[in-house]
Short mmCIF file of C-alpha atoms in Angstrom, two decimals:
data_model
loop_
_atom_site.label_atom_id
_atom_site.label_comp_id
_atom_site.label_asym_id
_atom_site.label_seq_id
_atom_site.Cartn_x
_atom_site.Cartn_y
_atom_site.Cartn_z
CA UNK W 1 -33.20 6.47 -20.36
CA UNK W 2 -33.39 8.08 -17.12
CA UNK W 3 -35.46 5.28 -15.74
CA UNK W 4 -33.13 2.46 -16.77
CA UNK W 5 -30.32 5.12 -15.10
CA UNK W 6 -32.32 5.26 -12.04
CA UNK W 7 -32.72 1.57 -11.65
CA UNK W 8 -29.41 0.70 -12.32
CA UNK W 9 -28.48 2.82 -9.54
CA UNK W 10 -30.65 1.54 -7.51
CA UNK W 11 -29.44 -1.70 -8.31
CA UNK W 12 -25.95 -0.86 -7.11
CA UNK W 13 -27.19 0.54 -4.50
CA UNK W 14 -28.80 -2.68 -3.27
CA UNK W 15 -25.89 -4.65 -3.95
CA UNK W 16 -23.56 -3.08 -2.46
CA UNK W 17 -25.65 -2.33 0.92
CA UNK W 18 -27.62 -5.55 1.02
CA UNK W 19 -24.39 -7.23 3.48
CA UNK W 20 -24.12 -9.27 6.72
CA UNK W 21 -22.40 -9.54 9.10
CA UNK W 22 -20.83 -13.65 9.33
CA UNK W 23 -23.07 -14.99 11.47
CA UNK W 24 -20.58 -18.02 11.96
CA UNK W 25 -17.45 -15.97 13.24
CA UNK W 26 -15.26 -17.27 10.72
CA UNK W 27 -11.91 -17.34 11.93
CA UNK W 28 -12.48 -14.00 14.21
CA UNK W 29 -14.79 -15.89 16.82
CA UNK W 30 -12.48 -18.99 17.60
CA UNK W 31 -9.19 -16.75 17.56
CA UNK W 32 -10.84 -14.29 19.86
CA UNK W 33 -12.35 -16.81 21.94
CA UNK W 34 -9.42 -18.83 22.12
CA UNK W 35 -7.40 -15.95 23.14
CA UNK W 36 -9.89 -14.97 25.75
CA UNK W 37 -9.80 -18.61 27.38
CA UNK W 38 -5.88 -18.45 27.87
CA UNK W 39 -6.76 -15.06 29.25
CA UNK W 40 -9.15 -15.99 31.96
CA UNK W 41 -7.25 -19.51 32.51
CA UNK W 42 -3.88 -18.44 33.02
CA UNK W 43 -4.88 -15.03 34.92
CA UNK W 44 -6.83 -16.99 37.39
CA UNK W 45 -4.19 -19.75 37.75
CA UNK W 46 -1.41 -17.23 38.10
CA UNK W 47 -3.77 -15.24 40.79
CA UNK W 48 -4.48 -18.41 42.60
CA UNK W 49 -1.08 -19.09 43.33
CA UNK W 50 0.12 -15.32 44.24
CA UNK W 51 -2.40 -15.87 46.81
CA UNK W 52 -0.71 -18.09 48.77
CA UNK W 53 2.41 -15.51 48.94
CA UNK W 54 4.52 -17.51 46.70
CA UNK W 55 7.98 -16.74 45.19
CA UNK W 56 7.69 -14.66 41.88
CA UNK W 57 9.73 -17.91 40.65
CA UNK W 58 6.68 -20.31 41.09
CA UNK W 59 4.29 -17.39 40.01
CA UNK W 60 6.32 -17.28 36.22
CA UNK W 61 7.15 -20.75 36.02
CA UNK W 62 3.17 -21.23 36.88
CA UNK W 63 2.21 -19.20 34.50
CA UNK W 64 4.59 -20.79 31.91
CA UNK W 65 3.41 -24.21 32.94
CA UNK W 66 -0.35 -23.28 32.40
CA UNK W 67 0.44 -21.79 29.19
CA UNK W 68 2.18 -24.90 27.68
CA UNK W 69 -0.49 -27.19 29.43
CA UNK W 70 -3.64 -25.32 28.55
CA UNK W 71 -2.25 -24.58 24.80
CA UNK W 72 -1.58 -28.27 23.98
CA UNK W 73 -4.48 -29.34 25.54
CA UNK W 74 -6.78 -26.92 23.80
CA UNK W 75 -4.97 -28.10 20.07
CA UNK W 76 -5.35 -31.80 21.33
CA UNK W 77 -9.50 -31.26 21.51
CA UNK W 78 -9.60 -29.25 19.02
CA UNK W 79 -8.43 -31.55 16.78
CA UNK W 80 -9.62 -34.91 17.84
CA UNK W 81 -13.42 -32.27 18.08
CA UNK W 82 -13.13 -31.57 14.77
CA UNK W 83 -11.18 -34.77 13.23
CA UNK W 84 -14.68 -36.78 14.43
CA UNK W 85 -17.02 -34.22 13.33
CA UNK W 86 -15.39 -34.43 9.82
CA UNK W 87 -15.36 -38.40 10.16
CA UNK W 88 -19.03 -38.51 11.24
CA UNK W 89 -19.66 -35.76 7.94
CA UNK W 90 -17.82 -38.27 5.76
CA UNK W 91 -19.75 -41.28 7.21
CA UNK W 92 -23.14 -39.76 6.69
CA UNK W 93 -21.65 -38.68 2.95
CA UNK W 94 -21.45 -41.84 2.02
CA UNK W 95 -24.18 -42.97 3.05
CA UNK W 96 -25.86 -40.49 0.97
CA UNK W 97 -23.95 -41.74 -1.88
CA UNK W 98 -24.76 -45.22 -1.34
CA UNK W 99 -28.45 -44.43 -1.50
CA UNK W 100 -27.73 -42.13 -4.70
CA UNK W 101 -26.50 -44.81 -6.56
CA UNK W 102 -28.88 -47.77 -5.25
CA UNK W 103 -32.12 -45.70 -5.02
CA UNK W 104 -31.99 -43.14 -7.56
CA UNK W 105 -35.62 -42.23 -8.35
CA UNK W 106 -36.38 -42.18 -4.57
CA UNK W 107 -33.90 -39.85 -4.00
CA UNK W 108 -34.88 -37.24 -6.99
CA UNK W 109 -38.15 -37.61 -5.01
CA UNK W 110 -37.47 -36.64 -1.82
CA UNK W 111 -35.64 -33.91 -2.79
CA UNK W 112 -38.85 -32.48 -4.93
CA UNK W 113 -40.50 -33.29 -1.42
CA UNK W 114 -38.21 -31.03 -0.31
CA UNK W 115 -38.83 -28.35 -2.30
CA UNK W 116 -42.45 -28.65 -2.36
CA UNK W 117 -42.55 -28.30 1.36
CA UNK W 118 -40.73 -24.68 1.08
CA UNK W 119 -43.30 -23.78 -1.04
CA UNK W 120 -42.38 -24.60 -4.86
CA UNK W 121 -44.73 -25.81 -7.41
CA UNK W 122 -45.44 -29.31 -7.05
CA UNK W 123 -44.62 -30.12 -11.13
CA UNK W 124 -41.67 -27.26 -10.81
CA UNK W 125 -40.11 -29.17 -7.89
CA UNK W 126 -39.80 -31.90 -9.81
CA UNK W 127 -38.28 -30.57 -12.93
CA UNK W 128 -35.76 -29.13 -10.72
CA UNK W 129 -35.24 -32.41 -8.90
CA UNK W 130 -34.71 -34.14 -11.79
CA UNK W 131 -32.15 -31.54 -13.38
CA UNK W 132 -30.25 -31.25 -10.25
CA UNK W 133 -30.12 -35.55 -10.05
CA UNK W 134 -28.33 -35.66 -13.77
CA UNK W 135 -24.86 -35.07 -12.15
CA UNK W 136 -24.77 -37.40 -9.31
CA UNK W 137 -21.62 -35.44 -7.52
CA UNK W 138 -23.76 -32.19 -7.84
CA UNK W 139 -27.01 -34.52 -6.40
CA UNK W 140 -24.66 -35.67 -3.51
CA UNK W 141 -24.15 -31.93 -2.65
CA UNK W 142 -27.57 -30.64 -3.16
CA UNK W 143 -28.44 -33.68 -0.97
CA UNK W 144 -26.01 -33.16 1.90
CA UNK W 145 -26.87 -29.39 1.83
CA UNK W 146 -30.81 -30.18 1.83
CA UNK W 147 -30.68 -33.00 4.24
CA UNK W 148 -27.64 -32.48 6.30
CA UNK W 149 -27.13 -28.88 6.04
CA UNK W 150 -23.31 -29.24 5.27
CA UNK W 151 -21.60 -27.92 2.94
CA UNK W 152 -19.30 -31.35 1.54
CA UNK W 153 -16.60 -29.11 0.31
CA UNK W 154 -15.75 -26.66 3.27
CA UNK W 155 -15.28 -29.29 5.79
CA UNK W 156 -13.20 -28.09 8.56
CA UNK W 157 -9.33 -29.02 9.44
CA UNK W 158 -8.62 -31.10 11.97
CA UNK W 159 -4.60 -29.53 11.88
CA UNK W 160 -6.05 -25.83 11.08
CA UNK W 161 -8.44 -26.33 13.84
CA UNK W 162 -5.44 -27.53 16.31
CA UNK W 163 -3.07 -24.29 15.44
CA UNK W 164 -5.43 -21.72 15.79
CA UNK W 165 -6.72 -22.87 18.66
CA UNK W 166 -2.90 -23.36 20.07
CA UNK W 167 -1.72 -20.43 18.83
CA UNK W 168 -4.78 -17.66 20.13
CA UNK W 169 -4.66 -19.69 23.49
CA UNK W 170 -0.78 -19.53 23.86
CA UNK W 171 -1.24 -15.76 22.91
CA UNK W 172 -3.86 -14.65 25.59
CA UNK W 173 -2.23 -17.19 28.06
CA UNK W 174 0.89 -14.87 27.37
CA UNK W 175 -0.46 -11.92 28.24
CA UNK W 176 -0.47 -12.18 32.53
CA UNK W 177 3.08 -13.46 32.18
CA UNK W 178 4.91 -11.29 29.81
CA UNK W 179 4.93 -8.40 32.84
CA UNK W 180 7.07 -10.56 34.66
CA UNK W 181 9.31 -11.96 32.09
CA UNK W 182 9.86 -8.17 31.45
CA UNK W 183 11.38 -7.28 35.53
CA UNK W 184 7.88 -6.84 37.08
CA UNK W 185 8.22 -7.83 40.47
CA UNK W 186 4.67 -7.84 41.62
CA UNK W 187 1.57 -9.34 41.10
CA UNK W 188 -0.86 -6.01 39.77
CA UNK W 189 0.98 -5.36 36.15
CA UNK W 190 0.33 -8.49 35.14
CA UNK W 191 -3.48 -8.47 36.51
CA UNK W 192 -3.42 -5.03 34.88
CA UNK W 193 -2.13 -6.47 31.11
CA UNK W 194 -4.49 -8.90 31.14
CA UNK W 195 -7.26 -6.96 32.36
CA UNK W 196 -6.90 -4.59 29.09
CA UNK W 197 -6.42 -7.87 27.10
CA UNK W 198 -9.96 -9.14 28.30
CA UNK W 199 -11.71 -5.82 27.68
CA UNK W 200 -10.36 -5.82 23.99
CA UNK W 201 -10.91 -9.15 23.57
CA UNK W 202 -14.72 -8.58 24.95
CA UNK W 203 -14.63 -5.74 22.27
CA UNK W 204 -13.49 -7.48 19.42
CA UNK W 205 -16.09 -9.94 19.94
CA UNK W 206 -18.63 -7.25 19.03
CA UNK W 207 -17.60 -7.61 15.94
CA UNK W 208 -19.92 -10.91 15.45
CA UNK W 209 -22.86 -9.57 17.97
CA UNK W 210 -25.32 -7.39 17.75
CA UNK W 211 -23.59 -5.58 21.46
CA UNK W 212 -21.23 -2.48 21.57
CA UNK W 213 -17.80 -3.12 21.26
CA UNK W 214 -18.04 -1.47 25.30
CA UNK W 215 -20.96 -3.58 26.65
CA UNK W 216 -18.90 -6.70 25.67
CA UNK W 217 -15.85 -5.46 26.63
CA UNK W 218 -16.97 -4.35 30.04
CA UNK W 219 -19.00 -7.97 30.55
CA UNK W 220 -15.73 -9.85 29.92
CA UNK W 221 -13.43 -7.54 31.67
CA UNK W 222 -16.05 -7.96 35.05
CA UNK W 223 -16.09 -11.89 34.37
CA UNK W 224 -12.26 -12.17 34.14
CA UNK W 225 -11.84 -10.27 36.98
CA UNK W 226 -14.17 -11.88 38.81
CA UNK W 227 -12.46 -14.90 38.11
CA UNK W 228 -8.77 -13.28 38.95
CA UNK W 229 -10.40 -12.65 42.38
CA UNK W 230 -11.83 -15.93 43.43
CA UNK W 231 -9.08 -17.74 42.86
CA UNK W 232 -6.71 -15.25 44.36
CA UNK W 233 -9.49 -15.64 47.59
CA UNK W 234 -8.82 -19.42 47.33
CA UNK W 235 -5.49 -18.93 47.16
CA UNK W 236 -4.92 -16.66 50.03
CA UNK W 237 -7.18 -19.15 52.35
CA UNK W 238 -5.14 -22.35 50.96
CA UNK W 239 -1.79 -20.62 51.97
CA UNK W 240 -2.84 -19.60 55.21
CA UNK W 241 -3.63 -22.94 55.71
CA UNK W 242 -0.78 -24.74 55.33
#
């Protein structure tokens, strides 16, 4: 009894540590990264124009301006990205199903090929070929998984793709501005907000690494800034300029 206790334990054990982390992101990587690209963007056009001692007028409406622009713009390739990805997906799927329904011993055979290459039995491969093949939806999916490696029923939006990615860039792009839509008058609190806002975004992005949430914090805070400073540089030697 004890034994049966302690493997059932162990079990548990197993099952409940045996985890990973999503090695795809999920939603957190393309909100996070989205939010960091209005970050960088927007900080470095904002910085670019300060440079050449403009009005805090142009600075805001600027920022404004690159907000709006760099939000739609992101939404528009996200979804015309994604839209063709999922056409291309849908393409292939059918040809898949074509060949299902025209060649349908070839097909149960090349996917016991399949298996039989990862090491299966030869005679099992088959068996399980030919059990999977009875349904031919579940054969198209076993097919496109095998084949394509896609899953044919977690296909990604086209119109969820284009929010996100409007709404995390419009977020981060937010960030540089908002100090000056609240009475800043000078350039450094919105450097400073967005400064924090690229170290946390850096951070959150350990989330789906294998860094500290500091390391990548630090490494996007010193790229955004380094960014923010070039194009202030620029900037400065444009304005002196003219």
């Amino acid at each position: 009894m004890s034994i049966i206790e302690t493997e059932a334990a162990l079990h548990e054990a197993h099952r409940d540590n045996h985890t990973h982390r999503d090695v795809n992101g999920g939603w957190l990587r393309p909100a996070v990264f989205g939010a960091m690209d209005g970050l960088v963007s927007n900080l470095a056009l904002m910085t670019g124009v300060a440079g050449g001692a403009v009005s805090q007028q142009v600075i805001v409406i600027t920022g404004l301006a690159g907000l709006a622009a760099g939000a739609f713009s992101m939404a528009a390739g996200e979804y015309t990205s994604v839209a063709s990805q999922r056409e291309l997906v849908q393409a292939e799927l059918d040809v898949e199903r074509r060949e299902l329904r025209k060649h349908p011993v070839d097909e149960m055979e090349e996917l016991a090929a399949l298996y039989v290459a990862r090491g299966v039995e030869p005679r099992l491969a088959r068996e399980v070929a030919v059990q999977l093949s009875r349904d031919p939806e579940q054969a198209l999916e076993i097919h496109a998984r095998e084949e394509l490696g896609i899953d044919p029923d977690d296909l990604p939006s086209p119109a969820v793709a284009a929010v996100s990615s409007f709404a995390s860039f419009a977020l981060g792009a937010l960030v540089p501005v908002l100090p000056y839509l609240l009475g800043a008058t000078a350039l450094w609190p919105a450097v400073l907000c967005a400064l924090i806002g690229l170290f946390a975004c850096g951070a959150l992005v350990a989330r789906v690494t294998a860094r500290g949430w500091w390391f990548s914090g630090l490494r996007q805070l010193a790229l955004g800034g380094a960014a923010a400073a070039l194009t202030y540089g620029v900037g400065s030697l444009v304005g002196a300029a003219i």
